[in-house]
Short mmCIF file of C-alpha atoms and ligand atoms in Angstrom, two decimals:
data_model
loop_
_atom_site.label_atom_id
_atom_site.label_comp_id
_atom_site.label_asym_id
_atom_site.label_seq_id
_atom_site.Cartn_x
_atom_site.Cartn_y
_atom_site.Cartn_z
CA UNK G 11 86.60 97.55 96.19
CA UNK G 12 85.31 98.59 99.60
CA UNK G 13 85.28 102.05 101.19
CA UNK G 14 88.33 100.85 103.15
CA UNK G 15 89.95 99.97 99.82
CA UNK G 16 89.21 103.46 98.49
CA UNK G 17 90.81 104.94 101.59
CA UNK G 18 93.96 102.84 101.15
CA UNK G 19 94.12 103.81 97.47
CA UNK G 20 93.78 107.51 98.24
CA UNK G 21 96.62 107.28 100.79
CA UNK G 22 98.90 105.51 98.34
CA UNK G 23 98.10 108.01 95.58
CA UNK G 24 98.82 110.93 97.89
CA UNK G 25 102.12 109.44 99.03
CA UNK G 26 103.15 109.14 95.36
CA UNK G 27 101.98 112.66 94.61
CA UNK G 28 103.40 114.68 97.47
CA UNK G 29 106.36 114.72 99.84
CA UNK G 30 104.49 116.99 102.25
CA UNK G 31 102.83 115.43 105.30
CA UNK G 32 99.21 114.37 104.90
CA UNK G 33 96.92 117.10 106.18
CA UNK G 34 93.75 115.06 106.42
CA UNK G 35 91.35 112.59 104.84
CA UNK G 36 87.73 113.31 103.95
CA UNK G 37 85.05 111.10 102.45
CA UNK G 38 81.56 111.40 101.03
CA UNK G 39 79.00 108.78 99.92
CA UNK G 40 77.01 108.01 96.81
CA UNK G 41 73.23 107.74 97.16
CA UNK G 42 70.16 105.89 96.09
CA UNK G 43 66.90 107.73 95.77
CA UNK G 44 64.04 105.99 97.55
CA UNK G 45 61.50 108.10 95.66
CA UNK G 46 61.15 111.52 93.99
CA UNK G 47 62.75 111.45 90.55
CA UNK G 48 63.37 114.57 88.43
CA UNK G 49 61.42 116.55 91.00
CA UNK G 50 64.52 118.33 92.35
CA UNK G 51 65.00 120.79 89.48
CA UNK G 52 61.25 121.41 89.57
CA UNK G 53 61.66 122.70 93.14
CA UNK G 54 59.77 119.68 94.46
CA UNK G 55 60.41 116.91 96.98
CA UNK G 56 62.90 114.04 97.07
CA UNK G 57 63.72 111.25 99.51
CA UNK G 58 67.23 109.90 98.86
CA UNK G 59 69.60 108.17 101.26
CA UNK G 60 73.39 107.98 101.33
CA UNK G 61 74.89 104.51 100.72
CA UNK G 62 77.96 102.87 102.25
CA UNK G 63 80.01 103.36 99.06
CA UNK G 64 82.26 106.39 99.40
CA UNK G 65 84.74 108.62 97.65
CA UNK G 66 87.83 109.41 99.70
CA UNK G 67 89.95 112.55 99.29
CA UNK G 68 93.37 112.69 100.99
CA UNK G 69 95.11 116.06 100.99
CA UNK G 70 98.49 117.67 101.57
CA UNK G 71 99.24 121.39 101.59
CA UNK G 72 101.58 122.93 99.04
CA UNK G 73 103.71 126.01 99.61
CA UNK G 74 102.67 127.60 96.33
CA UNK G 75 99.29 128.55 94.86
CA UNK G 76 98.72 125.56 92.63
CA UNK G 77 96.20 122.73 92.91
CA UNK G 78 97.01 119.23 91.77
CA UNK G 79 94.48 116.40 91.65
CA UNK G 80 95.22 112.73 91.18
CA UNK G 81 92.73 109.90 91.06
CA UNK G 82 92.34 106.22 90.43
CA UNK G 83 90.20 107.21 87.41
CA UNK G 84 93.24 108.25 85.36
CA UNK G 85 96.97 107.62 85.31
CA UNK G 86 98.08 111.29 85.17
CA UNK G 87 97.50 113.95 87.81
CA UNK G 88 96.22 117.34 86.62
CA UNK G 89 97.81 120.54 87.91
CA UNK G 90 96.74 124.17 87.50
CA UNK G 91 97.33 127.47 89.27
CA UNK G 92 94.39 128.37 91.51
CA UNK G 93 93.94 131.70 89.73
CA UNK G 94 93.84 129.85 86.41
CA UNK G 95 90.62 128.08 87.49
CA UNK G 96 88.70 131.27 86.75
CA UNK G 97 89.78 131.03 83.12
CA UNK G 98 88.95 127.32 82.83
CA UNK G 99 85.37 127.59 84.12
CA UNK G 100 82.57 128.01 83.40
CA UNK G 101 82.54 126.87 79.82
CA UNK G 102 79.50 126.94 77.58
CA UNK G 103 79.84 123.26 76.83
CA UNK G 104 80.80 122.11 80.30
CA UNK G 105 84.14 120.44 80.88
CA UNK G 106 86.99 122.59 79.70
CA UNK G 107 88.95 120.98 76.89
CA UNK G 108 92.05 121.85 78.91
CA UNK G 109 91.22 119.40 81.69
CA UNK G 110 90.12 115.79 81.37
CA UNK G 111 86.48 115.27 82.29
CA UNK G 112 87.14 113.50 85.61
CA UNK G 113 89.28 116.44 86.78
CA UNK G 114 86.48 118.93 86.07
CA UNK G 115 84.67 117.57 89.18
CA UNK G 116 87.31 118.34 91.83
CA UNK G 117 88.74 121.38 89.99
CA UNK G 118 85.19 122.63 89.38
CA UNK G 119 84.57 122.45 93.13
CA UNK G 120 87.77 124.43 93.82
CA UNK G 121 86.60 126.98 91.23
CA UNK G 122 83.08 127.21 92.71
CA UNK G 123 84.52 127.68 96.20
CA UNK G 124 86.70 130.51 94.95
CA UNK G 125 83.65 132.00 93.25
CA UNK G 126 81.98 131.94 96.66
CA UNK G 127 84.89 133.92 98.05
CA UNK G 128 87.00 131.13 99.58
CA UNK G 129 90.74 131.62 99.37
CA UNK G 130 93.61 129.39 100.43
CA UNK G 131 97.01 128.18 99.45
CA UNK G 132 97.90 125.36 97.10
CA UNK G 133 96.89 121.78 97.72
CA UNK G 134 97.53 118.27 96.46
CA UNK G 135 94.41 116.08 96.44
CA UNK G 136 94.31 112.32 95.90
CA UNK G 137 90.89 110.88 95.15
CA UNK G 138 89.73 107.26 95.13
CA UNK G 139 86.23 105.87 95.15
CA UNK G 140 84.25 102.69 95.45
CA UNK G 141 81.00 104.28 94.23
CA UNK G 142 80.19 102.52 90.94
CA UNK G 143 80.56 105.00 88.07
CA UNK G 144 77.68 105.41 85.59
CA UNK G 145 75.30 103.38 87.73
CA UNK G 146 73.08 106.30 88.75
CA UNK G 147 74.46 106.13 92.30
CA UNK G 148 75.93 109.65 92.26
CA UNK G 149 79.61 108.90 91.96
CA UNK G 150 80.00 112.49 90.76
CA UNK G 151 78.27 114.01 93.79
CA UNK G 152 80.50 111.85 96.01
CA UNK G 153 83.63 113.36 94.39
CA UNK G 154 82.20 116.86 94.67
CA UNK G 155 81.17 116.47 98.30
CA UNK G 156 84.47 114.88 99.39
CA UNK G 157 86.45 117.61 97.60
CA UNK G 158 84.22 120.42 98.89
CA UNK G 159 84.52 119.13 102.47
CA UNK G 160 88.31 118.88 102.19
CA UNK G 161 88.85 122.34 100.68
CA UNK G 162 86.31 123.92 103.03
CA UNK G 163 88.41 122.75 105.98
CA UNK G 164 91.84 123.36 104.41
CA UNK G 165 90.90 126.88 103.33
CA UNK G 166 88.94 127.65 106.50
CA UNK G 167 85.93 128.69 104.40
CA UNK G 168 83.45 127.82 107.17
CA UNK G 169 80.60 126.87 104.83
CA UNK G 170 77.83 124.65 106.17
CA UNK G 171 76.69 121.39 104.56
CA UNK G 172 73.93 122.93 102.49
CA UNK G 173 76.29 125.62 101.17
CA UNK G 174 78.80 122.90 100.26
CA UNK G 175 76.07 120.98 98.41
CA UNK G 176 75.35 124.14 96.41
CA UNK G 177 79.07 124.42 95.61
CA UNK G 178 79.04 120.81 94.37
CA UNK G 179 76.01 121.42 92.20
CA UNK G 180 77.54 124.56 90.74
CA UNK G 181 80.63 122.54 89.78
CA UNK G 182 78.43 119.88 88.19
CA UNK G 183 76.28 122.41 86.29
CA UNK G 184 78.90 124.92 85.20
CA UNK G 185 82.27 123.15 85.22
CA UNK G 186 81.17 119.67 84.13
CA UNK G 187 78.16 120.93 82.20
CA UNK G 188 75.47 118.53 83.47
CA UNK G 189 72.20 120.43 84.11
CA UNK G 190 71.28 118.46 87.24
CA UNK G 191 69.35 119.46 90.35
CA UNK G 192 70.70 119.46 93.90
CA UNK G 193 69.39 116.14 95.24
CA UNK G 194 72.60 114.14 94.88
CA UNK G 195 74.87 116.68 96.53
CA UNK G 196 72.40 117.21 99.40
CA UNK G 197 72.10 113.45 99.95
CA UNK G 198 75.88 113.08 99.94
CA UNK G 199 76.45 116.00 102.31
CA UNK G 200 73.54 115.36 104.71
CA UNK G 201 73.20 111.55 104.74
CA UNK G 202 72.50 109.88 108.08
CA UNK G 203 72.75 106.34 109.32
CA UNK G 204 69.36 104.57 109.15
CA UNK G 205 67.57 107.59 107.69
CA UNK G 206 66.52 108.99 104.33
CA UNK G 207 66.74 112.73 103.69
CA UNK G 208 63.37 114.33 103.00
CA UNK G 209 64.34 117.41 101.08
CA UNK G 210 62.27 120.34 99.94
CA UNK G 211 64.22 121.43 96.88
CA UNK G 212 62.69 124.90 96.95
CA UNK G 213 63.66 125.93 100.48
CA UNK G 214 66.45 123.32 100.82
CA UNK G 215 64.97 122.43 104.19
CA UNK G 216 65.96 118.86 104.97
CA UNK G 217 64.62 116.41 107.51
CA UNK G 218 65.94 112.96 108.36
CA UNK G 219 63.15 110.35 108.11
CA UNK G 220 63.76 106.93 109.67
CA UNK G 221 63.51 104.24 107.01
CA UNK G 222 63.43 101.38 109.50
CA UNK G 223 64.24 98.64 107.01
CA UNK G 224 66.57 96.82 109.38
CA UNK G 225 64.08 96.66 112.25
CA UNK G 226 61.35 95.55 109.86
CA UNK G 227 63.50 92.63 108.64
CA UNK G 228 63.80 94.15 105.17
CA UNK G 229 66.66 95.07 102.82
CA UNK G 230 67.13 97.51 99.98
CA UNK G 231 68.66 95.76 97.00
CA UNK G 232 70.47 97.68 94.26
CA UNK G 233 70.43 96.17 90.78
CA UNK G 234 73.07 97.86 88.61
CA UNK G 235 72.12 97.13 85.00
CA UNK G 236 75.49 98.35 83.63
CA UNK G 237 73.60 100.32 81.01
CA UNK G 238 75.53 103.56 81.33
CA UNK G 239 74.02 107.00 81.17
CA UNK G 240 75.38 110.55 80.99
CA UNK G 241 73.30 113.45 82.26
CA UNK G 242 75.34 116.06 80.44
CA UNK G 243 73.73 114.95 77.21
CA UNK G 244 70.43 114.13 75.58
CA UNK G 245 67.46 112.90 77.47
CA UNK G 246 68.02 114.51 80.86
CA UNK G 247 68.33 117.97 79.31
CA UNK G 248 65.23 117.36 77.15
CA UNK G 249 63.14 116.30 80.15
CA UNK G 250 64.20 119.42 81.96
CA UNK G 251 63.19 121.56 79.00
CA UNK G 252 59.75 119.86 78.83
CA UNK G 253 59.17 120.60 82.50
CA UNK G 254 60.07 124.25 81.98
CA UNK G 255 57.73 124.41 79.01
CA UNK G 256 54.90 122.84 81.03
CA UNK G 257 55.40 125.32 83.87
CA UNK G 258 55.38 128.22 81.45
CA UNK G 259 52.17 127.03 79.79
CA UNK G 260 50.55 126.80 83.20
CA UNK G 261 51.81 130.23 84.20
CA UNK G 262 53.77 129.02 87.22
CA UNK G 263 57.39 129.50 88.24
CA UNK G 264 58.00 125.77 88.51
CA UNK G 265 55.99 122.52 88.53
CA UNK G 266 56.21 122.56 92.32
CA UNK G 267 53.32 124.98 92.11
CA UNK G 268 51.06 122.51 90.29
CA UNK G 269 49.08 119.82 92.09
CA UNK G 270 47.01 116.86 91.01
CA UNK G 271 43.82 118.95 90.94
CA UNK G 272 45.41 121.12 88.19
CA UNK G 273 46.11 118.19 85.88
CA UNK G 274 42.80 118.35 84.01
CA UNK G 275 43.54 121.95 83.02
CA UNK G 276 47.14 121.02 82.16
CA UNK G 277 45.88 118.36 79.78
CA UNK G 278 43.82 120.96 77.92
CA UNK G 279 46.57 123.53 77.46
CA UNK G 280 49.52 121.44 76.28
CA UNK G 281 50.55 118.70 73.88
CA UNK G 282 50.41 115.09 75.03
CA UNK G 283 54.14 114.61 75.58
CA UNK G 284 54.54 117.77 77.67
CA UNK G 285 51.41 116.84 79.62
CA UNK G 286 52.77 113.41 80.48
CA UNK G 287 56.09 114.93 81.62
CA UNK G 288 54.14 117.33 83.83
CA UNK G 289 51.92 114.55 85.18
CA UNK G 290 54.97 112.56 86.23
CA UNK G 291 56.42 115.47 88.22
CA UNK G 292 53.11 116.38 89.85
CA UNK G 293 52.20 112.83 90.86
CA UNK G 294 55.79 112.05 91.89
CA UNK G 295 55.85 115.01 94.29
CA UNK G 296 52.66 113.66 95.83
CA UNK G 297 54.18 110.17 96.07
CA UNK G 298 57.18 111.56 97.99
CA UNK G 299 54.85 113.20 100.51
CA UNK G 300 52.79 109.99 100.73
CA UNK G 301 55.94 107.91 101.23
CA UNK G 302 57.17 110.12 104.08
CA UNK G 303 53.77 109.92 105.78
CA UNK G 304 53.52 106.18 105.22
CA UNK G 305 57.02 105.56 106.60
CA UNK G 306 56.13 107.53 109.72
CA UNK G 307 52.71 105.98 110.25
CA UNK G 308 53.13 102.42 109.05
CA UNK G 309 56.84 101.76 108.44
CA UNK G 310 58.71 100.58 105.34
CA UNK G 311 56.57 97.51 104.61
CA UNK G 312 53.77 99.83 103.52
CA UNK G 313 55.65 101.85 100.86
CA UNK G 314 55.98 99.14 98.19
CA UNK G 315 53.03 100.25 96.05
CA UNK G 316 54.31 103.84 95.99
CA UNK G 317 57.65 102.63 94.63
CA UNK G 318 55.90 100.58 91.96
CA UNK G 319 53.67 103.51 90.95
CA UNK G 320 56.74 105.74 90.73
CA UNK G 321 58.42 103.31 88.35
CA UNK G 322 55.33 103.08 86.14
CA UNK G 323 55.18 106.87 85.95
CA UNK G 324 58.85 107.08 84.93
CA UNK G 325 58.39 104.33 82.37
CA UNK G 326 55.14 105.53 80.80
CA UNK G 327 54.87 109.28 81.43
CA UNK G 328 58.43 110.55 81.83
CA UNK G 329 59.87 107.84 79.56
CA UNK G 330 63.28 107.58 81.19
CA UNK G 331 63.38 103.85 81.85
CA UNK G 332 65.10 101.30 79.61
CA UNK G 333 64.18 97.62 79.05
CA UNK G 334 66.93 96.46 81.43
CA UNK G 335 65.53 98.63 84.26
CA UNK G 336 61.98 97.40 83.57
CA UNK G 337 63.24 93.82 83.64
CA UNK G 338 65.02 94.46 86.95
CA UNK G 339 61.84 95.89 88.48
CA UNK G 340 59.46 93.28 87.07
CA UNK G 341 61.61 90.28 87.91
CA UNK G 342 62.25 91.53 91.46
CA UNK G 343 58.50 92.05 91.99
CA UNK G 344 57.67 88.65 90.52
CA UNK G 345 60.16 87.09 92.97
CA UNK G 346 58.37 88.70 95.92
CA UNK G 347 59.89 92.19 96.32
CA UNK G 348 57.49 94.52 98.18
CA UNK G 349 58.31 97.34 95.79
CA UNK G 350 60.88 98.25 93.13
CA UNK G 351 61.74 101.17 90.88
CA UNK G 352 64.55 102.61 88.84
CA UNK G 353 66.58 105.13 90.82
CA UNK G 354 68.41 108.26 89.69
CA UNK G 355 68.25 110.11 86.40
CA UNK G 356 67.31 107.15 84.20
CA UNK G 357 68.31 106.05 80.68
CA UNK G 358 70.32 103.30 82.37
CA UNK G 359 71.90 102.92 85.77
CA UNK G 360 70.31 101.05 88.65
CA UNK G 361 67.00 99.95 90.11
CA UNK G 362 66.22 99.41 93.77
CA UNK G 363 64.01 96.73 95.25
CA UNK G 364 62.59 96.58 98.77
CA UNK G 365 62.74 92.95 99.85
CA UNK G 366 62.42 90.63 102.84
CA UNK G 367 65.89 90.06 104.25
CA UNK G 368 65.61 86.30 103.83
CA UNK G 369 64.55 86.67 100.18
CA UNK G 370 67.84 88.29 99.11
CA UNK G 371 69.21 85.21 97.38
CA UNK G 372 65.93 84.26 95.72
CA UNK G 373 65.32 87.78 94.34
CA UNK G 374 68.94 88.11 93.20
CA UNK G 375 68.79 84.78 91.41
CA UNK G 376 65.45 85.65 89.77
CA UNK G 377 66.76 89.00 88.52
CA UNK G 378 69.93 87.40 87.15
CA UNK G 379 67.91 84.68 85.44
CA UNK G 380 65.57 87.25 83.85
CA UNK G 381 68.56 89.23 82.52
CA UNK G 382 70.15 86.10 81.11
CA UNK G 383 66.88 85.05 79.47
CA UNK G 384 66.63 88.46 77.76
CA UNK G 385 70.24 88.36 76.61
CA UNK G 386 71.24 91.35 78.82
CA UNK G 387 74.66 91.68 80.42
CA UNK G 388 74.80 90.27 83.96
CA UNK G 389 73.69 92.89 86.48
CA UNK G 390 75.56 93.56 89.71
CA UNK G 391 73.26 93.08 92.68
CA UNK G 392 74.06 94.22 96.23
CA UNK G 393 72.33 95.56 99.34
CA UNK G 394 72.67 99.05 100.79
CA UNK G 395 71.80 100.65 104.12
CA UNK G 396 71.26 104.36 104.78
CA UNK G 397 74.68 105.69 105.74
CA UNK G 398 76.51 108.77 107.01
CA UNK G 399 77.09 111.79 104.79
CA UNK G 400 80.33 113.65 104.07
CA UNK G 401 82.81 113.78 106.91
CA UNK G 402 86.42 114.31 107.86
CA UNK G 403 87.82 110.84 108.57
CA UNK G 404 91.11 112.01 110.10
C1 GLA B 591 70.31 112.86 88.58
C2 GLA B 591 70.52 114.32 88.94
C3 GLA B 591 69.62 114.75 90.10
C4 GLA B 591 68.17 114.36 89.85
C5 GLA B 591 68.08 112.91 89.39
C6 GLA B 591 66.68 112.54 88.99
O1 GLA B 591 70.73 112.05 89.61
O2 GLA B 591 71.87 114.54 89.31
O3 GLA B 591 69.76 116.13 90.33
O4 GLA B 591 67.58 115.23 88.94
O5 GLA B 591 68.94 112.63 88.30
O6 GLA B 591 65.84 112.54 90.08
#
């Protein structure tokens, strides 16, 4: 499906759902992260960019105070009274058993907006998406950002993009129950054509940095391994806990306050596993800063080694890669990619590879062949360009 297909689906869904006239259509993208993994909840630096794949939310007003959401993810719409949202969320375990998990994303956003003081009348929302689900491309942030943008306008809440990203993260953390940082929502809200978003996750200051792949004759390839992950469980939560433990042992508020010169001391005061988690975050923050500087001074051809070093750190120190992701990275590099790394939270999902435009077929074929030779399911391989963030489409 294409973003145009998602738009058509959202329109059809809304027409089935509501007799009221359509009030508007909003959309928000997924993202890839160029570099800076698991640094966001450590108040560090990230460099994601929005991709062309989008979630579309079409809305109609209701004349009562109920919210109804329908999506292509499930056959049945879910309807609740707006005031009831405050009883549904937050729940200790995330998604309320009274709503299906997919509905916790848009309803969680409505709840978080109300928590922030927004008020408005009832609404019917129809949601469709062409962001691959479970691929580490932030399909959830795309739903949150599209919904937050729609309700912000419909309810006249007047929140800016950063505030809407915070609303989306609150929904993800407290309504869905995934303890994520804010990178994905910020990338989805603030994305820009041809630029990555250099974000300081402590101050939430964001700067667009030209990636320049097109002018340099390069492409960014996404390799979706189809190994699915869920950040509300297991490994992601554990990594977060290790980072908090490391910060505590070093007597700092967060690992943002640790730099490479502190690593020798860190190694002395903590166990090996915690130390390696800490070392990943500290070196990854530095790699984000180095990547931004390198992009500005030398352009995208020069960032390949930083991407490769980032992957090695995630594989060996943070231990969030899986064999399929390593195969994607290694086979892309062997076929001539300038750099490659897994992207997103890990434990599955996708890798990115920076390649020469005219090597797209050769790299794709090499990756597919390596997957086949290892007996892995066929990956989906496609290119992405830095794209616009959340917007009202009409
Ligand atoms: C997921 C989370 C983000 C971030 C990344 C890892 O995508 O949603 O907040 O922590 O993992 O960089």
